[in-house]
Coordinates of C-alpha atoms and ligand atoms in Angstrom, one line a residue:
M1 CA -57.8 41.4 17.6
R2 CA -56.2 38.8 15.2
T3 CA -57.8 38.0 11.9
L4 CA -56.7 35.2 9.6
F5 CA -57.4 35.3 5.9
K6 CA -57.0 31.7 4.7
N7 CA -56.9 29.9 1.3
I8 CA -56.0 33.1 -0.6
K9 CA -55.8 32.1 -4.3
E10 CA -53.0 34.6 -4.8
L11 CA -51.6 37.2 -2.4
I12 CA -50.5 40.1 -4.6
Q13 CA -47.7 42.7 -4.2
V14 CA -45.8 40.8 -1.5
R15 CA -42.7 42.7 -0.4
E16 CA -40.7 41.1 2.4
E17 CA -38.7 44.2 2.8
K18 CA -40.0 47.8 2.8
I19 CA -39.2 49.4 -0.5
T20 CA -39.5 53.0 -1.5
F21 CA -40.5 52.9 -5.1
L22 CA -40.0 50.9 -8.3
S23 CA -38.5 52.2 -11.6
G24 CA -37.9 51.0 -15.1
A25 CA -37.6 47.2 -15.5
A26 CA -38.3 46.5 -11.8
M27 CA -41.8 47.7 -12.4
S28 CA -42.6 44.6 -14.5
I29 CA -42.1 42.3 -11.4
L30 CA -45.1 41.8 -9.2
P31 CA -44.2 39.3 -6.4
T32 CA -47.1 37.1 -5.3
I33 CA -47.7 34.0 -3.2
K34 CA -50.2 31.4 -4.5
N35 CA -52.4 29.6 -2.0
A36 CA -51.5 31.9 0.8
F37 CA -52.6 33.0 4.3
L38 CA -52.4 36.5 5.8
I39 CA -52.7 37.5 9.4
V40 CA -53.8 40.9 10.5
E41 CA -53.2 42.0 14.1
N42 CA -55.4 45.0 15.0
E43 CA -54.6 47.6 12.3
T44 CA -51.6 46.0 10.6
I45 CA -50.3 43.1 8.6
S46 CA -48.4 40.8 11.0
D47 CA -47.7 37.7 9.0
F48 CA -48.2 36.0 5.7
G49 CA -47.0 33.0 3.7
K50 CA -47.9 29.7 2.0
M51 CA -51.1 28.0 3.3
E52 CA -49.0 24.9 4.3
N53 CA -47.2 27.1 6.8
C54 CA -50.3 28.7 8.2
P55 CA -50.2 28.8 12.1
K56 CA -52.7 26.4 13.7
E57 CA -53.5 28.6 16.6
N58 CA -56.9 30.2 17.3
F59 CA -57.8 33.5 15.8
D60 CA -60.5 36.0 16.8
K61 CA -61.8 35.9 13.2
T62 CA -61.1 33.6 10.2
I63 CA -62.1 34.6 6.7
D64 CA -62.0 31.9 4.1
V65 CA -61.3 33.5 0.7
T66 CA -61.1 30.4 -1.4
G67 CA -60.9 31.3 -5.1
K68 CA -60.3 35.0 -4.4
M69 CA -57.2 37.2 -4.4
V70 CA -55.9 39.7 -1.9
L71 CA -54.0 42.8 -2.8
P72 CA -53.0 46.1 -1.1
S73 CA -55.6 48.9 -1.5
W74 CA -55.0 51.4 -4.3
C75 CA -53.0 54.5 -3.5
D76 CA -54.4 57.5 -5.3
S77 CA -51.8 60.2 -5.1
H78 CA -53.6 63.0 -7.0
T79 CA -57.2 64.0 -6.5
H80 CA -59.3 67.2 -6.1
L81 CA -62.3 65.3 -4.5
V82 CA -63.3 68.2 -2.3
F83 CA -65.4 70.4 -4.7
A84 CA -68.9 71.9 -4.9
G85 CA -71.4 70.9 -7.5
N86 CA -70.5 69.7 -10.9
R87 CA -69.6 70.9 -14.4
E88 CA -71.8 68.7 -16.6
S89 CA -72.8 71.7 -18.7
E90 CA -69.2 72.2 -19.8
F91 CA -69.1 68.5 -20.6
V92 CA -71.9 69.0 -23.1
D93 CA -70.2 72.2 -24.4
R94 CA -67.1 70.1 -25.1
I95 CA -69.1 67.5 -26.9
K96 CA -70.4 70.3 -29.1
G97 CA -66.8 71.3 -30.0
I98 CA -65.7 74.0 -27.5
S99 CA -62.3 73.1 -26.1
Y100 CA -61.4 72.8 -22.4
Q101 CA -59.1 75.8 -22.8
E102 CA -61.8 77.9 -24.5
I103 CA -64.3 77.1 -21.8
A104 CA -61.7 78.2 -19.2
N105 CA -60.9 81.4 -21.1
N106 CA -64.6 82.3 -21.0
G107 CA -64.8 82.1 -17.2
G108 CA -65.7 78.4 -17.0
G109 CA -63.4 75.7 -15.8
I110 CA -61.6 76.1 -12.5
L111 CA -63.1 79.6 -12.0
N112 CA -66.6 78.2 -12.4
S113 CA -65.9 75.6 -9.7
A114 CA -64.4 78.3 -7.5
K115 CA -67.5 80.4 -7.7
K116 CA -69.7 77.4 -6.7
L117 CA -67.3 76.5 -3.8
Q118 CA -67.1 80.0 -2.4
A119 CA -70.9 80.0 -2.2
T120 CA -71.1 76.7 -0.4
S121 CA -70.9 76.4 3.4
E122 CA -68.1 74.3 5.0
D123 CA -70.7 71.8 6.3
E124 CA -72.3 71.4 2.9
L125 CA -68.9 71.0 1.2
Y126 CA -68.0 68.3 3.7
N127 CA -71.3 66.5 3.0
Q128 CA -70.8 66.6 -0.7
S129 CA -67.1 65.5 -0.4
K130 CA -67.7 62.6 2.0
V131 CA -70.0 60.9 -0.5
R132 CA -67.1 60.9 -3.0
L133 CA -64.6 59.7 -0.3
E134 CA -67.0 56.8 0.6
E135 CA -67.4 56.0 -3.0
I136 CA -63.7 55.6 -3.7
I137 CA -63.2 53.6 -0.5
H138 CA -65.6 51.0 -1.9
L139 CA -63.7 51.1 -5.2
G140 CA -60.7 49.9 -3.3
T141 CA -58.7 53.1 -2.6
G142 CA -57.0 52.9 0.8
A143 CA -54.8 56.1 0.7
V144 CA -55.6 59.3 -1.1
E145 CA -54.2 62.8 -1.6
I146 CA -56.7 65.6 -1.8
K147 CA -55.9 69.1 -3.0
S148 CA -57.4 72.5 -2.3
G149 CA -57.5 74.9 -5.4
Y150 CA -61.2 75.5 -6.0
G151 CA -61.4 78.3 -3.4
L152 CA -59.0 80.9 -4.8
T153 CA -59.7 83.2 -1.8
K154 CA -58.2 83.0 1.7
D155 CA -61.5 81.9 3.2
A156 CA -62.4 79.4 0.6
E157 CA -59.0 77.8 0.3
L158 CA -58.9 77.4 4.1
K159 CA -62.5 76.1 4.0
M160 CA -61.3 73.4 1.6
L161 CA -58.3 72.4 3.7
R162 CA -60.5 72.3 6.8
V163 CA -62.9 70.0 5.1
I164 CA -59.9 67.7 4.1
K165 CA -58.8 67.7 7.7
K166 CA -62.2 66.8 8.9
L167 CA -62.4 63.9 6.4
K168 CA -59.1 62.7 7.7
E169 CA -60.3 62.8 11.3
N170 CA -63.6 60.9 10.5
Y171 CA -62.5 58.2 8.1
P172 CA -60.0 55.3 8.4
I173 CA -58.5 55.9 4.9
E174 CA -55.1 57.5 4.8
I175 CA -55.4 61.1 3.6
K176 CA -52.7 63.7 2.7
A177 CA -53.6 67.3 2.0
T178 CA -52.2 69.6 -0.6
F179 CA -52.4 73.3 -0.9
L180 CA -53.1 74.2 -4.5
G181 CA -54.0 77.9 -4.1
A182 CA -52.1 78.5 -7.4
H183 CA -54.6 76.5 -9.5
A184 CA -55.9 79.5 -11.5
V185 CA -55.7 83.2 -11.3
P186 CA -59.1 84.5 -9.9
S187 CA -60.9 87.3 -11.8
E188 CA -60.2 89.9 -9.1
F189 CA -56.5 89.4 -9.8
K190 CA -56.8 89.0 -13.5
Y191 CA -54.3 91.8 -14.1
N192 CA -52.3 91.2 -10.9
K193 CA -51.1 87.6 -10.9
S194 CA -48.1 88.5 -8.8
G195 CA -50.4 90.1 -6.2
Y196 CA -52.4 86.9 -6.1
L197 CA -49.3 84.8 -5.5
Q198 CA -48.1 87.2 -2.8
M199 CA -51.5 86.8 -1.1
L200 CA -51.2 83.0 -1.1
I201 CA -47.7 83.3 0.4
D202 CA -48.3 86.1 2.9
D203 CA -51.9 85.5 3.9
I204 CA -52.6 81.8 3.5
L205 CA -49.4 79.9 4.1
P206 CA -48.9 81.2 7.7
T207 CA -52.4 79.9 8.7
I208 CA -51.7 76.6 6.9
K209 CA -48.6 76.2 8.9
K210 CA -50.2 77.3 12.2
E211 CA -53.1 75.0 11.9
N212 CA -51.2 72.2 10.2
L213 CA -53.6 72.1 7.3
A214 CA -51.4 70.7 4.5
D215 CA -48.6 68.3 3.8
F216 CA -47.8 69.4 0.2
I217 CA -47.9 72.4 -2.0
D218 CA -48.9 72.3 -5.7
I219 CA -49.2 74.7 -8.6
F220 CA -50.7 74.4 -12.2
C221 CA -47.6 75.3 -14.2
E222 CA -49.1 75.8 -17.7
T223 CA -49.4 78.5 -20.4
G224 CA -52.3 80.8 -19.4
Y225 CA -52.1 79.7 -15.7
F226 CA -48.7 80.0 -13.9
S227 CA -45.2 80.3 -15.3
V228 CA -42.0 78.6 -14.5
D229 CA -41.0 81.6 -12.4
D230 CA -44.3 81.5 -10.5
T231 CA -43.7 77.8 -9.9
N232 CA -40.3 78.4 -8.5
K233 CA -41.6 81.1 -6.2
I234 CA -44.5 79.0 -4.8
L235 CA -42.4 75.9 -4.3
K236 CA -39.8 77.9 -2.4
A237 CA -42.4 79.6 -0.3
G238 CA -44.0 76.2 0.5
K239 CA -40.7 74.8 1.5
E240 CA -40.1 77.6 4.0
V241 CA -43.2 76.4 5.9
G242 CA -42.4 72.7 5.5
L243 CA -44.6 71.8 2.6
V244 CA -43.1 69.4 0.0
G245 CA -43.7 70.2 -3.6
K246 CA -45.8 68.6 -6.3
I247 CA -46.6 70.1 -9.6
H248 CA -49.4 69.9 -12.3
V249 CA -47.0 70.1 -15.3
N250 CA -46.8 69.4 -19.0
Q251 CA -50.6 68.8 -19.3
F252 CA -51.0 70.9 -22.5
N253 CA -47.5 72.4 -23.0
S254 CA -43.9 71.6 -22.0
I255 CA -42.6 75.0 -20.7
G256 CA -39.8 74.0 -18.4
G257 CA -41.9 73.1 -15.3
I258 CA -40.2 69.7 -14.9
Q259 CA -36.8 71.3 -14.7
V260 CA -37.9 73.8 -12.0
G261 CA -39.5 70.8 -10.2
V262 CA -36.2 69.0 -10.3
E263 CA -34.3 72.1 -9.0
N264 CA -36.8 72.3 -6.1
K265 CA -36.7 68.5 -5.4
V266 CA -40.4 68.1 -5.6
L267 CA -41.9 64.7 -4.6
S268 CA -43.9 64.3 -7.8
V269 CA -44.6 65.7 -11.3
D270 CA -48.1 65.0 -12.4
H271 CA -49.9 64.9 -15.8
L272 CA -47.0 64.8 -18.3
E273 CA -49.2 64.3 -21.4
E274 CA -46.7 66.5 -23.4
M275 CA -43.1 65.5 -22.9
R276 CA -40.0 66.7 -24.7
E277 CA -36.8 64.6 -24.8
E278 CA -35.2 66.9 -22.2
D279 CA -38.1 66.4 -19.8
F280 CA -37.3 62.7 -19.6
E281 CA -33.6 63.5 -19.2
A282 CA -34.3 65.9 -16.4
L283 CA -36.1 63.3 -14.3
K284 CA -33.3 60.8 -14.5
N285 CA -31.2 60.2 -11.3
T286 CA -33.8 62.1 -9.2
K287 CA -36.1 60.8 -6.5
I288 CA -39.1 62.4 -8.2
M289 CA -42.2 60.3 -9.0
P290 CA -43.8 61.0 -12.4
V291 CA -47.6 60.5 -12.1
A292 CA -49.9 59.7 -15.0
L293 CA -53.6 60.4 -14.9
P294 CA -55.1 58.4 -17.8
S295 CA -58.8 59.0 -16.9
C296 CA -58.1 62.7 -17.4
S297 CA -56.8 62.0 -20.9
Y298 CA -59.8 59.8 -21.6
F299 CA -62.3 62.4 -20.4
L300 CA -60.7 65.4 -22.2
G301 CA -59.6 63.5 -25.3
I302 CA -56.0 64.7 -24.9
P303 CA -52.9 62.5 -25.4
Y304 CA -52.0 59.9 -22.8
T305 CA -48.9 60.3 -20.8
P306 CA -46.1 58.3 -22.6
A307 CA -45.9 55.7 -19.9
R308 CA -44.0 53.2 -22.1
K309 CA -41.2 55.6 -22.8
I310 CA -41.1 56.8 -19.2
I311 CA -40.6 53.2 -17.9
D312 CA -38.4 52.1 -20.8
E313 CA -36.1 55.1 -20.0
G314 CA -35.7 53.6 -16.5
L315 CA -37.9 56.1 -14.7
P316 CA -40.6 55.2 -12.1
L317 CA -44.3 55.9 -12.7
A318 CA -47.3 56.2 -10.5
L319 CA -51.0 56.1 -11.6
A320 CA -53.7 58.3 -10.0
T321 CA -57.2 59.4 -10.8
D322 CA -57.1 63.3 -10.7
Y323 CA -60.8 63.1 -9.5
N324 CA -62.1 66.6 -10.1
P325 CA -65.3 68.2 -11.6
G326 CA -63.6 69.5 -14.8
S327 CA -61.2 67.1 -16.3
T328 CA -61.9 63.8 -14.5
P329 CA -65.2 63.4 -12.7
S330 CA -64.2 59.9 -11.6
G331 CA -62.2 58.5 -8.7
N332 CA -62.1 55.0 -9.9
M333 CA -58.6 53.5 -9.6
N334 CA -59.8 50.3 -11.2
F335 CA -60.6 52.2 -14.4
V336 CA -57.2 54.0 -14.2
V337 CA -55.4 50.6 -13.9
S338 CA -57.3 49.3 -16.9
S339 CA -56.7 52.4 -19.0
A340 CA -53.0 52.3 -18.2
C341 CA -52.9 48.8 -19.7
I342 CA -55.2 49.4 -22.6
K343 CA -54.2 52.9 -23.7
M344 CA -50.7 53.3 -22.3
K345 CA -49.5 49.8 -22.9
M346 CA -48.4 49.2 -19.4
T347 CA -48.5 45.5 -18.4
P348 CA -50.8 44.5 -15.5
E349 CA -47.7 44.1 -13.3
E350 CA -46.5 47.6 -14.1
A351 CA -49.9 49.1 -13.6
I352 CA -50.5 47.4 -10.3
N353 CA -47.1 48.5 -9.0
A354 CA -47.8 52.1 -10.3
A355 CA -51.2 52.1 -8.5
T356 CA -49.9 50.8 -5.2
I357 CA -46.3 51.2 -4.0
N358 CA -45.4 54.0 -6.4
G359 CA -48.6 55.8 -5.6
A360 CA -47.8 55.5 -1.9
Y361 CA -44.4 57.0 -2.5
A362 CA -46.0 60.0 -4.3
M363 CA -47.8 60.7 -1.0
N364 CA -44.8 59.9 1.2
L365 CA -46.8 57.0 2.6
Q366 CA -44.5 54.2 1.4
D367 CA -43.7 53.0 4.9
K368 CA -47.4 52.6 5.7
V369 CA -49.3 51.4 2.6
G370 CA -48.8 50.1 -0.9
S371 CA -47.6 46.6 -0.4
I372 CA -48.2 43.4 1.6
T373 CA -45.4 43.9 4.1
K374 CA -45.3 43.1 7.8
G375 CA -46.0 46.2 9.9
K376 CA -47.9 48.0 7.1
L377 CA -51.5 49.0 7.5
A378 CA -54.0 46.2 6.6
N379 CA -55.6 48.2 3.9
L380 CA -56.7 45.4 1.6
I381 CA -58.8 44.5 -1.4
V382 CA -60.4 41.1 -1.5
T383 CA -61.3 40.3 -5.1
K384 CA -64.3 38.3 -6.4
E385 CA -63.4 34.8 -7.7
I386 CA -61.1 35.4 -10.6
N387 CA -58.7 33.3 -12.6
S388 CA -55.6 35.5 -12.6
Y389 CA -54.8 39.1 -11.6
H390 CA -54.7 40.0 -15.3
F391 CA -58.5 40.0 -15.0
I392 CA -58.3 43.2 -12.8
P393 CA -57.3 45.5 -15.7
Y394 CA -59.0 43.3 -18.3
S395 CA -62.5 43.8 -16.9
F396 CA -62.5 47.5 -17.7
G397 CA -65.4 49.6 -16.7
N398 CA -66.1 47.1 -14.0
H399 CA -64.3 46.0 -10.9
C400 CA -63.4 42.7 -9.3
I401 CA -63.7 43.9 -5.7
E402 CA -65.7 41.8 -3.3
K403 CA -64.6 43.4 0.0
V404 CA -62.4 46.2 1.2
F405 CA -60.6 46.5 4.5
L406 CA -59.1 49.6 6.1
K407 CA -56.8 49.2 9.1
G408 CA -57.9 45.6 9.3
K409 CA -61.7 46.4 9.5
E410 CA -64.1 45.5 6.7
I411 CA -65.8 48.6 5.3
K412 CA -69.4 47.6 4.7
K413 CA -71.7 49.5 2.4
Ligands
LIG1 O1 -55.6 68.3 -12.8 N1 -55.1 70.8 -14.6 C1 -55.5 71.4 -13.7 N2 -56.3 71.0 -12.7 C2 -57.2 69.9 -12.8 C3 -58.5 70.2 -13.5 C4 -59.1 71.4 -13.1 C5 -60.5 71.6 -13.6 O2 -60.8 71.6 -14.8 O3 -61.4 71.8 -12.7 C6 -56.5 68.7 -13.4 O4 -56.9 68.2 -14.5
LIG2 FE1 -55.1 67.6 -10.9

């Protein structure tokens, strides 16, 4: 099956060579081809170029996209989109002045979601989660990482990971799974945090390995949750069973989590709303991807990740949604890209690079998605008729997507 996209007003994020990720000043360059064609052969991109060089042969399908742009699908490297129910009552509590941390200390927060998830069957959890997955696919996401971490018991954590696995089997979107058992200390282990960590390591990790249920391991390294030592322990245990590290770090406090992440060669450090000078320094000359989650800052009213300083210091940056019921009940990468420009002063070029190729790297998917490159999956966004790609972040709260394609096939509503 060969499909031709012709008369593309602008083909965005064109990379002739496969690249791993972009840092610093390189993030401000977004290569494009104006008046372009793109050929998809079965699931992958097989050719592209200027319309004047478009092959004249017959195609199985020709799609004329006059006035519209084509870009690679968004790569959302940080979500918790498998969850049960919602937490809208906590949202109202926060409006009335109770803080996110106070709610968590009173048994709300992650523990509230865990209680709901434990009482939800695997089928029901799958059904709730697939609605969210379908929703983000239509919002242009073509690769997504999904975490466990709302189970907090062996059964419930494995239930979450099995739901992620089933989503992966049933949907054409690229999915990576992360084991986040160390998301919060459950009440049964309130006075025995080390016992909880040992349970994660001794009881759950072997099953994850045996059933190949996760790609990455994550931990919430934060005051009141897990310490730097706990983080070190979990990352090392994960590594033993082949899981690459990621960390929730520096969301409310900078306690040395970034440094332990560097020591353990994690793939990404996520959140970073609170950064000390030494945290920027620690990330230099590493291959670690910092990940900013601006819709979490928006929803909680906490500081935005200092994206400008991160990039100006020469570091890379990815953007992700953090889709979860507590701090970010939204999986909309279009809003994330807009917020990055509006609130974090990233240019549209930097934001689009951060939400495509750098996001792909943060999931170890840079060879498959994140740019218009021959041999990569044809996971594509076709925009509505727009004047320039600046309109994508400009039209915040809205989106410019007309059609989405995954593995070369249009995903219809
Ligand atoms: O990434 N910070 C930790 N975990 C999630 C939110 C958890 C929740 O409130 O349910 C996050 O923001
Ligand atoms: Fe998160």
